[in-house]
mmCIF file of C-alpha atoms in Angstrom:
data_model
loop_
_atom_site.group_PDB
_atom_site.id
_atom_site.type_symbol
_atom_site.label_atom_id
_atom_site.label_comp_id
_atom_site.label_asym_id
_atom_site.label_seq_id
_atom_site.Cartn_x
_atom_site.Cartn_y
_atom_site.Cartn_z
ATOM 1 C CA GLN A 1186 77.862 73.460 64.490
ATOM 2 C CA VAL A 1187 74.463 74.705 63.415
ATOM 3 C CA GLN A 1188 73.632 74.808 59.724
ATOM 4 C CA LEU A 1189 70.940 76.978 58.195
ATOM 5 C CA VAL A 1190 69.961 76.180 54.624
ATOM 6 C CA GLU A 1191 67.583 78.404 52.686
ATOM 7 C CA SER A 1192 65.518 77.250 49.742
ATOM 8 C CA GLY A 1193 62.550 78.353 47.689
ATOM 9 C CA GLY A 1194 64.034 81.348 45.939
ATOM 10 C CA GLY A 1195 63.563 81.984 42.270
ATOM 11 C CA SER A 1196 62.204 84.389 39.698
ATOM 12 C CA VAL A 1197 58.677 85.720 39.755
ATOM 13 C CA GLN A 1198 56.751 88.567 38.182
ATOM 14 C CA ALA A 1199 55.610 91.548 40.202
ATOM 15 C CA GLY A 1200 52.474 90.741 42.137
ATOM 16 C CA GLY A 1201 53.400 87.103 42.471
ATOM 17 C CA SER A 1202 54.286 85.029 45.508
ATOM 18 C CA LEU A 1203 57.105 82.873 46.786
ATOM 19 C CA ARG A 1204 57.643 80.914 49.968
ATOM 20 C CA LEU A 1205 61.148 80.627 51.327
ATOM 21 C CA SER A 1206 62.184 77.883 53.712
ATOM 22 C CA CYS A 1207 65.103 77.680 56.101
ATOM 23 C CA ALA A 1208 65.995 74.279 57.488
ATOM 24 C CA ALA A 1209 68.106 74.219 60.632
ATOM 25 C CA SER A 1210 70.349 71.504 61.961
ATOM 26 C CA GLY A 1211 72.774 71.171 64.843
ATOM 27 C CA ARG A 1212 70.603 71.575 67.950
ATOM 28 C CA THR A 1213 67.535 72.874 69.752
ATOM 29 C CA PHE A 1214 65.835 74.884 67.035
ATOM 30 C CA SER A 1215 63.062 75.954 69.386
ATOM 31 C CA SER A 1216 65.561 77.664 71.707
ATOM 32 C CA TYR A 1217 66.252 80.427 69.194
ATOM 33 C CA HIS A 1218 64.518 83.370 67.668
ATOM 34 C CA MET A 1219 64.685 83.235 63.883
ATOM 35 C CA ALA A 1220 64.793 85.998 61.321
ATOM 36 C CA TRP A 1221 65.011 86.775 57.645
ATOM 37 C CA PHE A 1222 67.310 89.440 56.222
ATOM 38 C CA ARG A 1223 67.966 90.447 52.644
ATOM 39 C CA GLN A 1224 70.784 92.072 50.724
ATOM 40 C CA THR A 1225 71.242 93.589 47.276
ATOM 41 C CA PRO A 1226 74.535 94.565 45.615
ATOM 42 C CA GLY A 1227 75.935 97.760 47.077
ATOM 43 C CA LYS A 1228 73.609 97.741 50.082
ATOM 44 C CA GLU A 1229 73.865 96.533 53.646
ATOM 45 C CA ARG A 1230 72.047 93.442 54.755
ATOM 46 C CA GLU A 1231 68.679 94.622 56.016
ATOM 47 C CA PHE A 1232 66.130 93.180 58.391
ATOM 48 C CA VAL A 1233 62.960 91.687 56.926
ATOM 49 C CA ALA A 1234 61.099 89.613 59.512
ATOM 50 C CA LEU A 1235 61.548 88.111 62.976
ATOM 51 C CA ILE A 1236 59.765 85.371 64.883
ATOM 52 C CA SER A 1237 60.079 84.402 68.524
ATOM 53 C CA ARG A 1238 61.119 80.994 69.839
ATOM 54 C CA GLY A 1239 57.621 79.613 70.114
ATOM 55 C CA GLY A 1240 56.294 81.505 67.118
ATOM 56 C CA GLY A 1241 53.911 83.645 69.129
ATOM 57 C CA THR A 1242 55.454 87.009 68.302
ATOM 58 C CA THR A 1243 56.498 88.436 64.955
ATOM 59 C CA THR A 1244 58.079 91.671 63.780
ATOM 60 C CA TYR A 1245 58.341 93.007 60.238
ATOM 61 C CA ALA A 1246 60.198 95.721 58.429
ATOM 62 C CA ASP A 1247 57.883 98.503 57.331
ATOM 63 C CA SER A 1248 58.751 97.801 53.709
ATOM 64 C CA VAL A 1249 57.238 94.305 53.830
ATOM 65 C CA LYS A 1250 54.505 94.683 56.438
ATOM 66 C CA GLY A 1251 51.202 93.383 55.155
ATOM 67 C CA ARG A 1252 52.841 91.484 52.310
ATOM 68 C CA PHE A 1253 55.249 89.062 53.979
ATOM 69 C CA SER A 1254 54.555 86.575 56.743
ATOM 70 C CA ILE A 1255 57.108 84.681 58.814
ATOM 71 C CA SER A 1256 56.230 81.388 60.462
ATOM 72 C CA ARG A 1257 57.982 78.404 61.960
ATOM 73 C CA ASP A 1258 57.435 74.714 62.465
ATOM 74 C CA ASN A 1259 59.573 73.662 65.397
ATOM 75 C CA ALA A 1260 58.761 69.999 64.834
ATOM 76 C CA LYS A 1261 60.412 70.308 61.415
ATOM 77 C CA ASN A 1262 63.212 72.674 62.494
ATOM 78 C CA THR A 1263 62.101 75.018 59.744
ATOM 79 C CA VAL A 1264 61.261 78.691 59.437
ATOM 80 C CA TYR A 1265 59.346 80.097 56.483
ATOM 81 C CA LEU A 1266 58.878 83.414 54.783
ATOM 82 C CA GLN A 1267 55.711 83.716 52.744
ATOM 83 C CA MET A 1268 56.120 86.594 50.314
ATOM 84 C CA ASN A 1269 53.023 87.930 48.579
ATOM 85 C CA SER A 1270 52.421 90.906 46.308
ATOM 86 C CA LEU A 1271 56.082 90.918 45.399
ATOM 87 C CA LYS A 1272 57.647 94.074 44.006
ATOM 88 C CA PRO A 1273 60.824 94.548 41.960
ATOM 89 C CA GLU A 1274 62.400 96.245 44.968
ATOM 90 C CA ASP A 1275 62.073 92.956 46.858
ATOM 91 C CA THR A 1276 64.763 91.522 44.596
ATOM 92 C CA ALA A 1277 67.625 90.433 46.838
ATOM 93 C CA VAL A 1278 69.468 87.529 48.336
ATOM 94 C CA TYR A 1279 67.455 86.411 51.345
ATOM 95 C CA TYR A 1280 69.229 85.060 54.409
ATOM 96 C CA CYS A 1281 67.976 83.065 57.363
ATOM 97 C CA ALA A 1282 69.476 83.853 60.770
ATOM 98 C CA ARG A 1283 69.406 82.469 64.326
ATOM 99 C CA GLY A 1284 69.705 84.474 67.525
ATOM 100 C CA ASN A 1285 69.321 84.428 71.289
ATOM 101 C CA ASN A 1286 67.811 87.888 71.534
ATOM 102 C CA TYR A 1287 64.586 89.125 70.044
ATOM 103 C CA GLY A 1288 66.127 91.882 67.975
ATOM 104 C CA THR A 1289 66.275 93.206 64.435
ATOM 105 C CA SER A 1290 69.960 94.084 64.214
ATOM 106 C CA ARG A 1291 72.501 91.890 62.445
ATOM 107 C CA SER A 1292 74.405 91.725 65.726
ATOM 108 C CA ASP A 1293 71.467 89.963 67.386
ATOM 109 C CA PHE A 1294 72.174 86.842 65.333
ATOM 110 C CA ASP A 1295 74.973 84.347 65.645
ATOM 111 C CA SER A 1296 74.347 82.008 62.708
ATOM 112 C CA TRP A 1297 73.451 82.647 59.081
ATOM 113 C CA GLY A 1298 72.467 80.621 56.074
ATOM 114 C CA GLN A 1299 74.091 80.887 52.674
ATOM 115 C CA GLY A 1300 71.239 82.838 51.135
ATOM 116 C CA THR A 1301 68.752 82.251 48.361
ATOM 117 C CA GLN A 1302 68.167 84.567 45.417
ATOM 118 C CA VAL A 1303 64.776 86.160 44.858
ATOM 119 C CA THR A 1304 64.260 88.071 41.634
ATOM 120 C CA VAL A 1305 61.064 90.013 40.949
ATOM 121 C CA SER A 1306 60.513 91.362 37.459
ATOM 122 C CA SER A 1307 58.052 94.003 36.348
#
């Protein structure tokens, strides 16, 4: 079955940048919309960014709009999340997800990665 493996997380100071990667295996990466979610202790997993199958359409949570950018390279079966101007409130475990529908709900996605930790210090 499909595997989604996130990488690129780490610790950074406020105002800094990180780029997360999610490598997919299993089948037909280009057939699926891809998204990033994040979760902190005591909170629900929340939507961050979404990209369509071909990469032509993107959607962002208001909290990250203008700072984060999602992209994909279908030839490499990889989706990215470029995170700029990071804030302490961006600290979370970031998850990659795959779905058939272009939606921002957790229920729109059928496969998830294991997550990668992002920590932003002030």
